[in-house]
Short mmCIF file of C-alpha atoms in Angstrom, two decimals:
data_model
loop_
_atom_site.label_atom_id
_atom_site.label_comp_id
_atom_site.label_asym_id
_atom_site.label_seq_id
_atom_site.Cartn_x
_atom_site.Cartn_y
_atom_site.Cartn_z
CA UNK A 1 16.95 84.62 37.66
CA UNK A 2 13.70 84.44 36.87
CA UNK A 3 13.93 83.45 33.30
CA UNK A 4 16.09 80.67 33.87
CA UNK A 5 14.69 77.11 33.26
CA UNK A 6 14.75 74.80 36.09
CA UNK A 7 17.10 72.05 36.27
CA UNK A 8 15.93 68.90 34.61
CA UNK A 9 13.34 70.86 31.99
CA UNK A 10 13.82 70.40 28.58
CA UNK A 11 12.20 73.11 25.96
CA UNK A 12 10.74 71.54 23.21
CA UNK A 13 10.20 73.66 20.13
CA UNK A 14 6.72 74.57 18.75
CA UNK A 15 7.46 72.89 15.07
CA UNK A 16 9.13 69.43 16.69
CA UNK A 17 6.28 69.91 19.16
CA UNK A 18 3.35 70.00 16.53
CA UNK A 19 4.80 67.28 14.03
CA UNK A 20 4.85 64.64 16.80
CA UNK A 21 1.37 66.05 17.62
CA UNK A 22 0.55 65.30 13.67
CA UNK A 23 2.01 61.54 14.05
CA UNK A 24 0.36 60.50 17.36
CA UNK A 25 -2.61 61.45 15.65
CA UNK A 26 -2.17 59.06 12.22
CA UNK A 27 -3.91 56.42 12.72
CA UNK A 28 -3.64 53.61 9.61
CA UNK A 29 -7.16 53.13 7.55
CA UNK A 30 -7.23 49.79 8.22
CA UNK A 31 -10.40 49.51 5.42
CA UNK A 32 -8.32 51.10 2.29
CA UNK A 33 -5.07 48.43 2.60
CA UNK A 34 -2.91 47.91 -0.17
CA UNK A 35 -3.28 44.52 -2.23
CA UNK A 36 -0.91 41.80 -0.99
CA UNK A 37 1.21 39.96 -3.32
CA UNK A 38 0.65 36.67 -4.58
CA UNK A 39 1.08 33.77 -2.44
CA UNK A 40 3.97 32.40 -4.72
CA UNK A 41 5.83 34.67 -4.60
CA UNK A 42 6.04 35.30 -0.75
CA UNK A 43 9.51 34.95 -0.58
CA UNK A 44 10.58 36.36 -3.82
CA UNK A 45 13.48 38.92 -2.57
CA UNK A 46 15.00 36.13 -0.99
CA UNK A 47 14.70 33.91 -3.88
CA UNK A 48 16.03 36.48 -6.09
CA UNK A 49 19.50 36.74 -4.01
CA UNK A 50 20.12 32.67 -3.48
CA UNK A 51 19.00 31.03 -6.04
CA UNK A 52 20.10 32.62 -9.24
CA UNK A 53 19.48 30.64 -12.33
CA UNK A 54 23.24 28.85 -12.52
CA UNK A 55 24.41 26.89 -15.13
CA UNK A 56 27.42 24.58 -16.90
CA UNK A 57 29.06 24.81 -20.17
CA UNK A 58 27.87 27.90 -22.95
CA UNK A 59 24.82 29.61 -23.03
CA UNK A 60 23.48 32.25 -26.34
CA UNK A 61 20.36 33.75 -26.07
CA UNK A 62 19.31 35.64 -28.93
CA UNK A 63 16.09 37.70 -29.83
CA UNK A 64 14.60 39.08 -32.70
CA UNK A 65 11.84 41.62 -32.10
CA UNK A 66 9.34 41.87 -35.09
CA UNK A 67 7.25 44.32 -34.40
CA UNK A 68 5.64 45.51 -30.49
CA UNK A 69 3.66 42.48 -29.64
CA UNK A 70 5.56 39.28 -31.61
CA UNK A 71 9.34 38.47 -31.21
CA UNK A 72 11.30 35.43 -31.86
CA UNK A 73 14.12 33.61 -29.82
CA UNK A 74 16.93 31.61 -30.17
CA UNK A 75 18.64 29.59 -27.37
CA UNK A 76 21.80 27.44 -27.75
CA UNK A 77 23.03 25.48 -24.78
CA UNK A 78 26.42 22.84 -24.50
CA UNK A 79 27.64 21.78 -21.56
CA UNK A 80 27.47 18.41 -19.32
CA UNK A 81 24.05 17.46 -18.10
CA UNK A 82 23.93 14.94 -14.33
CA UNK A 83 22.70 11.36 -14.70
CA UNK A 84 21.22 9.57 -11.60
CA UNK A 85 23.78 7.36 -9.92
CA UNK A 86 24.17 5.20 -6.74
CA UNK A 87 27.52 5.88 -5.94
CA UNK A 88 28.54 9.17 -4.04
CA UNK A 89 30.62 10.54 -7.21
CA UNK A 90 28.57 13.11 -9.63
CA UNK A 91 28.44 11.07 -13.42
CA UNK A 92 27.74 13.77 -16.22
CA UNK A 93 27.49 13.08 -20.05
CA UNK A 94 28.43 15.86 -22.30
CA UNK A 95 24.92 16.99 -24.12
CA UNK A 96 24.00 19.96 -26.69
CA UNK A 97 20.66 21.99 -27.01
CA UNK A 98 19.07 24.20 -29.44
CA UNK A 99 15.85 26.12 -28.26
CA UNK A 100 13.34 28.03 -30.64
CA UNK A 101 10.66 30.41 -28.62
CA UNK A 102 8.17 32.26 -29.91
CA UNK A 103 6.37 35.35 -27.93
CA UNK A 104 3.26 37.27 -28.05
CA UNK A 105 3.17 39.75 -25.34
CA UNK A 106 0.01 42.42 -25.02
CA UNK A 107 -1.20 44.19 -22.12
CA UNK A 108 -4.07 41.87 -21.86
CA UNK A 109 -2.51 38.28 -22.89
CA UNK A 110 0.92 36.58 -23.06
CA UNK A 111 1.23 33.74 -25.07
CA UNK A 112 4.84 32.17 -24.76
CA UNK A 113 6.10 28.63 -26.61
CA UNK A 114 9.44 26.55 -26.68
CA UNK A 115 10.26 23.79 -28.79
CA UNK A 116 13.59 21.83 -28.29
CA UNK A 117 15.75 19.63 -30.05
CA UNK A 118 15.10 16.63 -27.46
CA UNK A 119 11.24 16.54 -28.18
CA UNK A 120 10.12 18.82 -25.35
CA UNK A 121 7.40 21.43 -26.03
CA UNK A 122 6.75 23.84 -23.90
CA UNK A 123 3.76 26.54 -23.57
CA UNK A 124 2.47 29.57 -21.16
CA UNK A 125 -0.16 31.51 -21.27
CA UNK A 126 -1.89 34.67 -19.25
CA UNK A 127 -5.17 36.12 -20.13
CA UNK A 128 -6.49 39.01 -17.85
CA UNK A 129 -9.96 38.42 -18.45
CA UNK A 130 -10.95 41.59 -15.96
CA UNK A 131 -8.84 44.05 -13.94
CA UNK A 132 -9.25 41.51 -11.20
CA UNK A 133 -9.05 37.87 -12.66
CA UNK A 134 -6.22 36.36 -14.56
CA UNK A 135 -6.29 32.37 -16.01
CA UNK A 136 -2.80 31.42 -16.53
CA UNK A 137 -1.73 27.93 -18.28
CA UNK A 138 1.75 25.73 -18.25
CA UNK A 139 2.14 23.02 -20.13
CA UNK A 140 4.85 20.64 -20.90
CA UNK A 141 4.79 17.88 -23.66
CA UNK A 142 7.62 14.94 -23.47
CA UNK A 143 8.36 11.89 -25.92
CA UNK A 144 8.90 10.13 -22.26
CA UNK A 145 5.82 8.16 -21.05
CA UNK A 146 3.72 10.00 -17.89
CA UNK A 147 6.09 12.78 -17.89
CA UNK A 148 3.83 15.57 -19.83
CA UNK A 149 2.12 17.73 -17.76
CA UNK A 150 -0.41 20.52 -17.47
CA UNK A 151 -2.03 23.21 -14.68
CA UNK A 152 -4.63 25.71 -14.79
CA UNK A 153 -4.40 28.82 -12.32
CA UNK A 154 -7.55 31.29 -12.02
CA UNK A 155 -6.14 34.23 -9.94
CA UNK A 156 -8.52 36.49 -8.50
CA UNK A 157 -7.36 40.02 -6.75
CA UNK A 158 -8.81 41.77 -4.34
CA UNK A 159 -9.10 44.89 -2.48
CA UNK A 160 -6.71 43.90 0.02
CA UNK A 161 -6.51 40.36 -1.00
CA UNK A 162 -5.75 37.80 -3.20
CA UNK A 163 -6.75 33.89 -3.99
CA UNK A 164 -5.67 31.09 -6.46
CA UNK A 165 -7.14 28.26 -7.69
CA UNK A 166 -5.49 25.52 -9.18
CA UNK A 167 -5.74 22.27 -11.53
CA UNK A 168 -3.49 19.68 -13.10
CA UNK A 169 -3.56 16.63 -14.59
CA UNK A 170 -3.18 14.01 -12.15
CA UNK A 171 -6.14 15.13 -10.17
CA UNK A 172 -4.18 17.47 -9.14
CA UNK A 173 -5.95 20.58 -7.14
CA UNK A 174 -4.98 23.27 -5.06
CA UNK A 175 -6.20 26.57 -3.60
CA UNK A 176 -4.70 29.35 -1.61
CA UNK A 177 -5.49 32.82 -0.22
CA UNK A 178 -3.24 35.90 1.31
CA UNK A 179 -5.23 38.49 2.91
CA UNK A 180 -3.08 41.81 4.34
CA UNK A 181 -4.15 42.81 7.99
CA UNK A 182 -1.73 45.50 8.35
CA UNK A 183 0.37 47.78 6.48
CA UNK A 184 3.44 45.29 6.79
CA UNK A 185 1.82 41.86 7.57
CA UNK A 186 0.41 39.62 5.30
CA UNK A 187 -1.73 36.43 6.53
CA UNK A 188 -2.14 33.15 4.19
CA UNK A 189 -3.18 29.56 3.66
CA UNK A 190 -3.26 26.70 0.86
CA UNK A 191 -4.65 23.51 0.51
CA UNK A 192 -3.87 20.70 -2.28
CA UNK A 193 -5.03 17.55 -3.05
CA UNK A 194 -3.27 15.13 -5.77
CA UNK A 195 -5.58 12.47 -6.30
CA UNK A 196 -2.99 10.02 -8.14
CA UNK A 197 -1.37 9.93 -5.38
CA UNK A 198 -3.80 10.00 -2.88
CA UNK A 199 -1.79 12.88 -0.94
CA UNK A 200 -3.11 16.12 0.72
CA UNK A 201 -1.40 19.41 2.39
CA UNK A 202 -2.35 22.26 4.48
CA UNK A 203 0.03 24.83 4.77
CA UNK A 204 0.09 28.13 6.47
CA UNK A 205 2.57 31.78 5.72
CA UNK A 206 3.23 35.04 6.93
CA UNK A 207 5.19 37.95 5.32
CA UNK A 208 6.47 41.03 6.81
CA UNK A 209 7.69 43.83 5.17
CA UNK A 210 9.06 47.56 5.49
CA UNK A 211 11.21 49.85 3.70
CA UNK A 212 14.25 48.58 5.08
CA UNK A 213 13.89 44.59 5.41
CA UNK A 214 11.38 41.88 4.52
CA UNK A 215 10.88 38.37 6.11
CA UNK A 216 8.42 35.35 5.42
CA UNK A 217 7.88 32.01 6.45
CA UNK A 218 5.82 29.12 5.49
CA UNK A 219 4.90 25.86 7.07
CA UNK A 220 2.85 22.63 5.54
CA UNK A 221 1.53 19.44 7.04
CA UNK A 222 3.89 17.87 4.41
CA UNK A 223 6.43 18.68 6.94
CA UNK A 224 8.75 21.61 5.39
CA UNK A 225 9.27 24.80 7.36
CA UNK A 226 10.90 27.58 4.96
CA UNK A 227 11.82 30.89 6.78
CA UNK A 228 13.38 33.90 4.88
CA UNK A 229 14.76 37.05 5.87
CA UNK A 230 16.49 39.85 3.45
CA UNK A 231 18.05 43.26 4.72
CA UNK A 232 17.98 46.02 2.58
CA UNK A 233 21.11 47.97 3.29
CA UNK A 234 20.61 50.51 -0.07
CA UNK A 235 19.30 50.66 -2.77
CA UNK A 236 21.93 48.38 -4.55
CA UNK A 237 23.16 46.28 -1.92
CA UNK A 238 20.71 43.39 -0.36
CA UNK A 239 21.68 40.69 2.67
CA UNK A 240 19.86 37.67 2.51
CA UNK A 241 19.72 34.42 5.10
CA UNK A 242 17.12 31.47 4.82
CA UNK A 243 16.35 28.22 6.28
CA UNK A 244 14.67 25.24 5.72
CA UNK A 245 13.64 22.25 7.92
CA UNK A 246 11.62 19.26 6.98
CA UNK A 247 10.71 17.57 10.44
CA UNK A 248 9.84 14.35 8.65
CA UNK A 249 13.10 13.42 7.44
CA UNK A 250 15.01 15.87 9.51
CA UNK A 251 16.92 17.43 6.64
CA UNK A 252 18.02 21.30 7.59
CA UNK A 253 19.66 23.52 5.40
CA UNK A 254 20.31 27.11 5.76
CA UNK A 255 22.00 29.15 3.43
CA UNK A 256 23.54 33.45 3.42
CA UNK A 257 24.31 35.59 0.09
CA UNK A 258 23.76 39.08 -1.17
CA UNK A 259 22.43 40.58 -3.96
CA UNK A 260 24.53 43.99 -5.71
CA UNK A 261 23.42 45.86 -8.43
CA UNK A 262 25.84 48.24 -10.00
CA UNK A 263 25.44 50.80 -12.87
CA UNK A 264 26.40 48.24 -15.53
CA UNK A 265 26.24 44.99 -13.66
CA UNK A 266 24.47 42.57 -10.87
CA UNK A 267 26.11 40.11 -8.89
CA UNK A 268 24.75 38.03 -6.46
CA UNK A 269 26.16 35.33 -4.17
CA UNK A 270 25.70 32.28 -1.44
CA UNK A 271 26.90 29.96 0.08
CA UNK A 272 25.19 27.36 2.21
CA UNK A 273 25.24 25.11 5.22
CA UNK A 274 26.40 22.31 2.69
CA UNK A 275 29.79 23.88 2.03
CA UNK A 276 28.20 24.63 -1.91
CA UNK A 277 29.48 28.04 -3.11
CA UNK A 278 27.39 30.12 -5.45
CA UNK A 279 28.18 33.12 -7.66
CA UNK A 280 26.41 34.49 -10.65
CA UNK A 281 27.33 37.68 -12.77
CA UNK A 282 25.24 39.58 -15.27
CA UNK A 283 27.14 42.57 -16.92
CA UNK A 284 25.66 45.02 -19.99
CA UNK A 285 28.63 45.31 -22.58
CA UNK A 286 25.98 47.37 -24.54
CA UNK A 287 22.45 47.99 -25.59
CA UNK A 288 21.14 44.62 -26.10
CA UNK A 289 24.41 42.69 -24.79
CA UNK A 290 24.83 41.10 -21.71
CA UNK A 291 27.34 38.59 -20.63
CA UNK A 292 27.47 35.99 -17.82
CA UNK A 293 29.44 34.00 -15.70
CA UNK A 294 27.88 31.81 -13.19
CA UNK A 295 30.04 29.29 -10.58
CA UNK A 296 29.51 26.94 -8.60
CA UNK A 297 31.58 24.85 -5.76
CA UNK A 298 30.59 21.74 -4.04
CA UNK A 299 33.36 20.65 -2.10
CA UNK A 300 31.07 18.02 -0.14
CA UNK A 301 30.05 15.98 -3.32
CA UNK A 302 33.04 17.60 -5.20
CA UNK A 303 31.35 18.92 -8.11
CA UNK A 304 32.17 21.95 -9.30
CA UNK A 305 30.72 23.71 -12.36
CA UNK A 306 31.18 26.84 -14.02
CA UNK A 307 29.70 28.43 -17.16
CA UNK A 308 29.81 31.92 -19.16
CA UNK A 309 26.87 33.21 -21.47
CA UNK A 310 25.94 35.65 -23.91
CA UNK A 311 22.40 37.40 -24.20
CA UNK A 312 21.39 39.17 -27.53
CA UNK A 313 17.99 41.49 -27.96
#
């Protein structure tokens, strides 16, 4: 009897015993945190997931590697293209693209150009001048009057933090920081100021993050509110909700879709408060080949457009 255990005690083993000992006593280094990520990108998983890059008509992309660092695309693109309109109906005018790109890619500097049919010349560029600071350039040059544009970002990281700096034409200039205070949270701000238009912001974010989900949200004086929240069920399947409220013209719009990556294909998938349907597939054939299908349903403004691609190189 007298090696019995009372009622109500429970023995606890010496190994079970020693590994909680071993956690209670972690304690996180709150002076060797990992570098956020940049302040754009904030709510990129969610992005990823419900707002895939959909399209109408055909799409080919082909290109032509020339040697490591240089390579040479071609982009061909028919399908109908949306012209403003007062009435409620959706008024599109059959149009056809051709694209020719031209890339320079090196560990230290990416130099990217587009030239289309229609006029439009486009350029990007990122230079790591250090380990820590990157200047990156867009620029866009139209036949249209005052619709070229240009911007200038100098992004500096950190230890545990990073911070942007912006200018555009336009007077345009903006700034913003993300500092991480914990393991999972991230704290940030921006500021703009576009002096053509005599308009300034203020906005604020926070993103938290573990192994399993990740959520953000972002407010600005301007008056949007954009929350974000994606559930990582595996490593192939993702859930993703967001929302977004402007409390100046009380618009809302929320929207749910996933994100599944198989062995030789991705799909992903919403659909939104507005009734509008979204699918879009991406599927290797081979090496080199992929072919897509994207879809999309509008049964509010009854507009409904689908479109399959191909993707060379």
């Amino acid at each position: 009897m007298a090696g019995l255990v009372p009622p109500g005690t429970t023995t606890i083993p010496a190994e079970a015993s020693k590994t909680a000992h071993t956690k209670a006593e972690e304690k996180t280094d709150y002076m060797n945190l990992p570098c956020p990520i940049p302040f754009e990108e904030l709510q990129r998983e969610a992005l990823m997931s419900l707002k895939p890059e959909t399209f109408e008509g055909l799409r080919f992309d082909f290109t032509k590697g020339l040697n490591q660092k240089f390579s040479l695309s071609h982009s061909v693109s028919m399908g109908p293209t949306e012209i403003p309109s007062q009435s409620a109906e959706t008024i599109k005018i059959p149009t056809a693209h051709y694209e020719f790109g031209a890339n320079y890619i090196d560990p230290n500097l990416m130099l990217i150009g587009r030239v289309l049919t229609d006029g439009r010349l486009n350029a990007r560029v990122k230079w790591d001048l250090t380990d820590n600071l990157t200047v990156k350039a867009n620029a866009q040059l139209t036949n249209e009057p005052h619709m070229s544009h240009g911007m200038f970002n100098f992004d500096y990281k950190g230890k545990d933090y990073r911070s942007q700096f912006q200018m555009g034409n336009g007077a345009l200039f903006g700034a913003s920081y993300i500092q991480i205070v914990t393991p999972q949270l991230s704290l940030g701000g921006e500021v703009f100021w576009a002096g053509q238009h005599r308009k300034s912001g203020l906005g604020y974010a926070a993103r938290y993050e573990t192994d399993k989900m990740v959520a953000a949200g972002q407010v600005a004086s301007t008056g949007m509110v954009a929350l974000s929240y994606v559930q990582k069920v595996s490593e192939k399947v993702s859930l993703a909700s967001d929302f977004m409220y402007n409390y100046v013209t009380k618009d809302v719009t929320s929207s749910v879709g996933y994100d599944y990556i198989l062995r030789q294909c991705r799909l992903r998938g919403k659909i939104d408060s507005n009734g509008c349907a979204t699918a879009f597939l991406e599927e290797r054939l081979n090496m080199g080949l992929n072919f897509i299908l994207s879809a999309e349903i509008d049964h509010m403004k009854k507009d409904y457009k689908f479109g399959f691609g191909l993707t060379v190189g």
